[in-house]
Amino acid sequence: MAHRTAAPVVVGIGWICVGALVSLGFLSILTIGALLLVLAGVCMAVIFLVPALRAAQLRAAWLTLLSISGLSAGAFLLAWLNRDGPGSVCHTSLQETSCADEWSPWPLGISGVVLLAGGIALTWYVRRAFSVRVEVRSPRLHP
């Protein structure tokens, strides 16, 4: 019985999730980061152990590069958390006032865009490079 293969889109989304889990895992290593890194390992294991996903991965090994795009999740999260920066930002409520120093979100957002677009562009380039077929013609011998 032949196994049906999953679409490369499913494997690509899996690799994007692995990249996102790794970046968020390293950012939150002191809290839930270890759990996120284990979850990234589980996602990789699923891609390689499920026969249909493994077949799609072997047919399109370049999909692994999409994990670079997933790394942008950490940069986008940091940019969002620092959206009121740069400098000291104060928030007041009825009971208290709290102040915190925030970074500029622009370098973080730009690095997120570079990682997202760079991963997609690199994946597209490698896919295109591997899909180019070289046609060899035999020379015709004319008498």
GROMACS .gro file of C-alpha atoms in nm:
model
  143
    1MET     CA    1   0.000   0.000   0.000
    2ALA     CA    2   0.149   0.330  -0.106
    3HIS     CA    3   0.155   0.623   0.135
    4ARG     CA    4  -0.001   0.944   0.020
    5THR     CA    5   0.238   1.236   0.048
    6ALA     CA    6   0.151   1.560   0.218
    7ALA     CA    7   0.164   1.880   0.024
    8PRO     CA    8   0.492   2.070   0.055
    9VAL     CA    9   0.288   2.358   0.196
   10VAL     CA   10   0.219   2.156   0.514
   11VAL     CA   11   0.588   2.078   0.558
   12GLY     CA   12   0.677   2.444   0.490
   13ILE     CA   13   0.433   2.563   0.755
   14GLY     CA   14   0.584   2.307   0.991
   15TRP     CA   15   0.933   2.450   0.937
   16ILE     CA   16   0.804   2.805   0.989
   17CYS     CA   17   0.655   2.688   1.320
   18VAL     CA   18   0.987   2.527   1.418
   19GLY     CA   19   1.171   2.855   1.354
   20ALA     CA   20   0.913   3.056   1.548
   21LEU     CA   21   0.923   2.817   1.843
   22VAL     CA   22   1.304   2.827   1.852
   23SER     CA   23   1.319   3.208   1.848
   24LEU     CA   24   1.047   3.246   2.111
   25GLY     CA   25   1.205   2.968   2.315
   26PHE     CA   26   1.539   3.147   2.331
   27LEU     CA   27   1.371   3.478   2.418
   28SER     CA   28   1.183   3.322   2.708
   29ILE     CA   29   1.444   3.069   2.818
   30LEU     CA   30   1.404   3.164   3.186
   31THR     CA   31   1.029   3.097   3.188
   32ILE     CA   32   0.866   2.870   2.928
   33GLY     CA   33   1.154   2.868   2.682
   34ALA     CA   34   1.262   2.513   2.752
   35LEU     CA   35   0.909   2.392   2.684
   36LEU     CA   36   0.898   2.583   2.354
   37LEU     CA   37   1.234   2.436   2.248
   38VAL     CA   38   1.109   2.086   2.328
   39LEU     CA   39   0.796   2.160   2.126
   40ALA     CA   40   1.015   2.269   1.834
   41GLY     CA   41   1.197   1.937   1.859
   42VAL     CA   42   0.864   1.754   1.858
   43CYS     CA   43   0.758   1.941   1.543
   44MET     CA   44   1.083   1.841   1.372
   45ALA     CA   45   1.036   1.481   1.481
   46VAL     CA   46   0.683   1.480   1.338
   47ILE     CA   47   0.812   1.610   1.005
   48PHE     CA   48   1.076   1.337   0.987
   49LEU     CA   49   0.883   1.046   1.138
   50VAL     CA   50   0.539   1.071   0.975
   51PRO     CA   51   0.581   0.886   0.643
   52ALA     CA   52   0.377   1.128   0.431
   53LEU     CA   53   0.555   1.433   0.572
   54ARG     CA   54   0.895   1.265   0.540
   55ALA     CA   55   0.827   1.190   0.173
   56ALA     CA   56   0.729   1.552   0.109
   57GLN     CA   57   1.041   1.671   0.297
   58LEU     CA   58   1.268   1.444   0.093
   59ARG     CA   59   1.110   1.563  -0.232
   60ALA     CA   60   1.152   1.926  -0.132
   61ALA     CA   61   1.446   1.950   0.109
   62TRP     CA   62   1.472   2.322   0.043
   63LEU     CA   63   1.162   2.374   0.261
   64THR     CA   64   1.389   2.354   0.567
   65LEU     CA   65   1.506   2.707   0.483
   66LEU     CA   66   1.161   2.840   0.575
   67SER     CA   67   1.263   2.803   0.940
   68ILE     CA   68   1.463   3.124   0.884
   69SER     CA   69   1.135   3.303   0.823
   70GLY     CA   70   0.998   3.157   1.144
   71LEU     CA   71   1.283   3.317   1.336
   72SER     CA   72   1.125   3.654   1.262
   73ALA     CA   73   0.856   3.584   1.524
   74GLY     CA   74   1.095   3.670   1.806
   75ALA     CA   75   1.203   3.996   1.645
   76PHE     CA   76   0.841   4.096   1.579
   77LEU     CA   77   0.744   4.014   1.938
   78LEU     CA   78   1.024   4.230   2.078
   79ALA     CA   79   0.932   4.514   1.842
   80TRP     CA   80   0.570   4.493   1.958
   81LEU     CA   81   0.663   4.490   2.326
   82ASN     CA   82   0.881   4.799   2.275
   83ARG     CA   83   0.632   4.982   2.052
   84ASP     CA   84   0.617   5.288   2.282
   85GLY     CA   85   0.996   5.331   2.293
   86PRO     CA   86   1.265   5.443   2.281
   87GLY     CA   87   1.318   5.585   2.625
   88SER     CA   88   1.137   5.578   2.952
   89VAL     CA   89   0.768   5.494   2.920
   90CYS     CA   90   0.528   5.534   3.212
   91HIS     CA   91   0.185   5.376   3.255
   92THR     CA   92  -0.055   5.495   3.521
   93SER     CA   93  -0.354   5.327   3.677
   94LEU     CA   94  -0.579   5.431   3.963
   95GLN     CA   95  -0.347   5.279   4.222
   96GLU     CA   96   0.005   5.322   4.084
   97THR     CA   97   0.240   5.454   3.821
   98SER     CA   98   0.502   5.225   3.668
   99CYS     CA   99   0.785   5.327   3.441
  100ALA     CA  100   1.014   5.116   3.223
  101ASP     CA  101   1.287   5.180   2.973
  102GLU     CA  102   1.209   5.057   2.624
  103TRP     CA  103   1.419   5.016   2.314
  104SER     CA  104   1.343   5.156   1.975
  105PRO     CA  105   1.114   4.912   1.794
  106TRP     CA  106   1.243   5.005   1.448
  107PRO     CA  107   1.564   4.797   1.441
  108LEU     CA  108   1.374   4.499   1.579
  109GLY     CA  109   1.093   4.536   1.328
  110ILE     CA  110   1.337   4.578   1.040
  111SER     CA  111   1.531   4.269   1.146
  112GLY     CA  112   1.201   4.078   1.159
  113VAL     CA  113   1.115   4.189   0.806
  114VAL     CA  114   1.465   4.095   0.685
  115LEU     CA  115   1.439   3.748   0.843
  116LEU     CA  116   1.088   3.691   0.706
  117ALA     CA  117   1.162   3.809   0.354
  118GLY     CA  118   1.513   3.662   0.352
  119GLY     CA  119   1.389   3.316   0.445
  120ILE     CA  120   1.122   3.324   0.178
  121ALA     CA  121   1.360   3.462  -0.086
  122LEU     CA  122   1.632   3.209  -0.003
  123THR     CA  123   1.381   2.925  -0.014
  124TRP     CA  124   1.250   3.045  -0.350
  125TYR     CA  125   1.602   3.084  -0.490
  126VAL     CA  126   1.719   2.739  -0.379
  127ARG     CA  127   1.395   2.579  -0.502
  128ARG     CA  128   1.442   2.746  -0.839
  129ALA     CA  129   1.807   2.641  -0.856
  130PHE     CA  130   1.720   2.276  -0.786
  131SER     CA  131   1.428   2.271  -1.026
  132VAL     CA  132   1.627   2.390  -1.328
  133ARG     CA  133   1.661   2.103  -1.565
  134VAL     CA  134   1.965   2.083  -1.784
  135GLU     CA  135   1.876   1.963  -2.126
  136VAL     CA  136   2.155   1.790  -2.308
  137ARG     CA  137   2.113   1.753  -2.679
  138SER     CA  138   2.309   1.510  -2.875
  139PRO     CA  139   2.472   1.659  -3.180
  140ARG     CA  140   2.315   1.556  -3.507
  141LEU     CA  141   2.544   1.401  -3.751
  142HIS     CA  142   2.470   1.506  -4.106
  143PRO     CA  143   2.629   1.314  -4.390
   0.00000   0.00000   0.00000
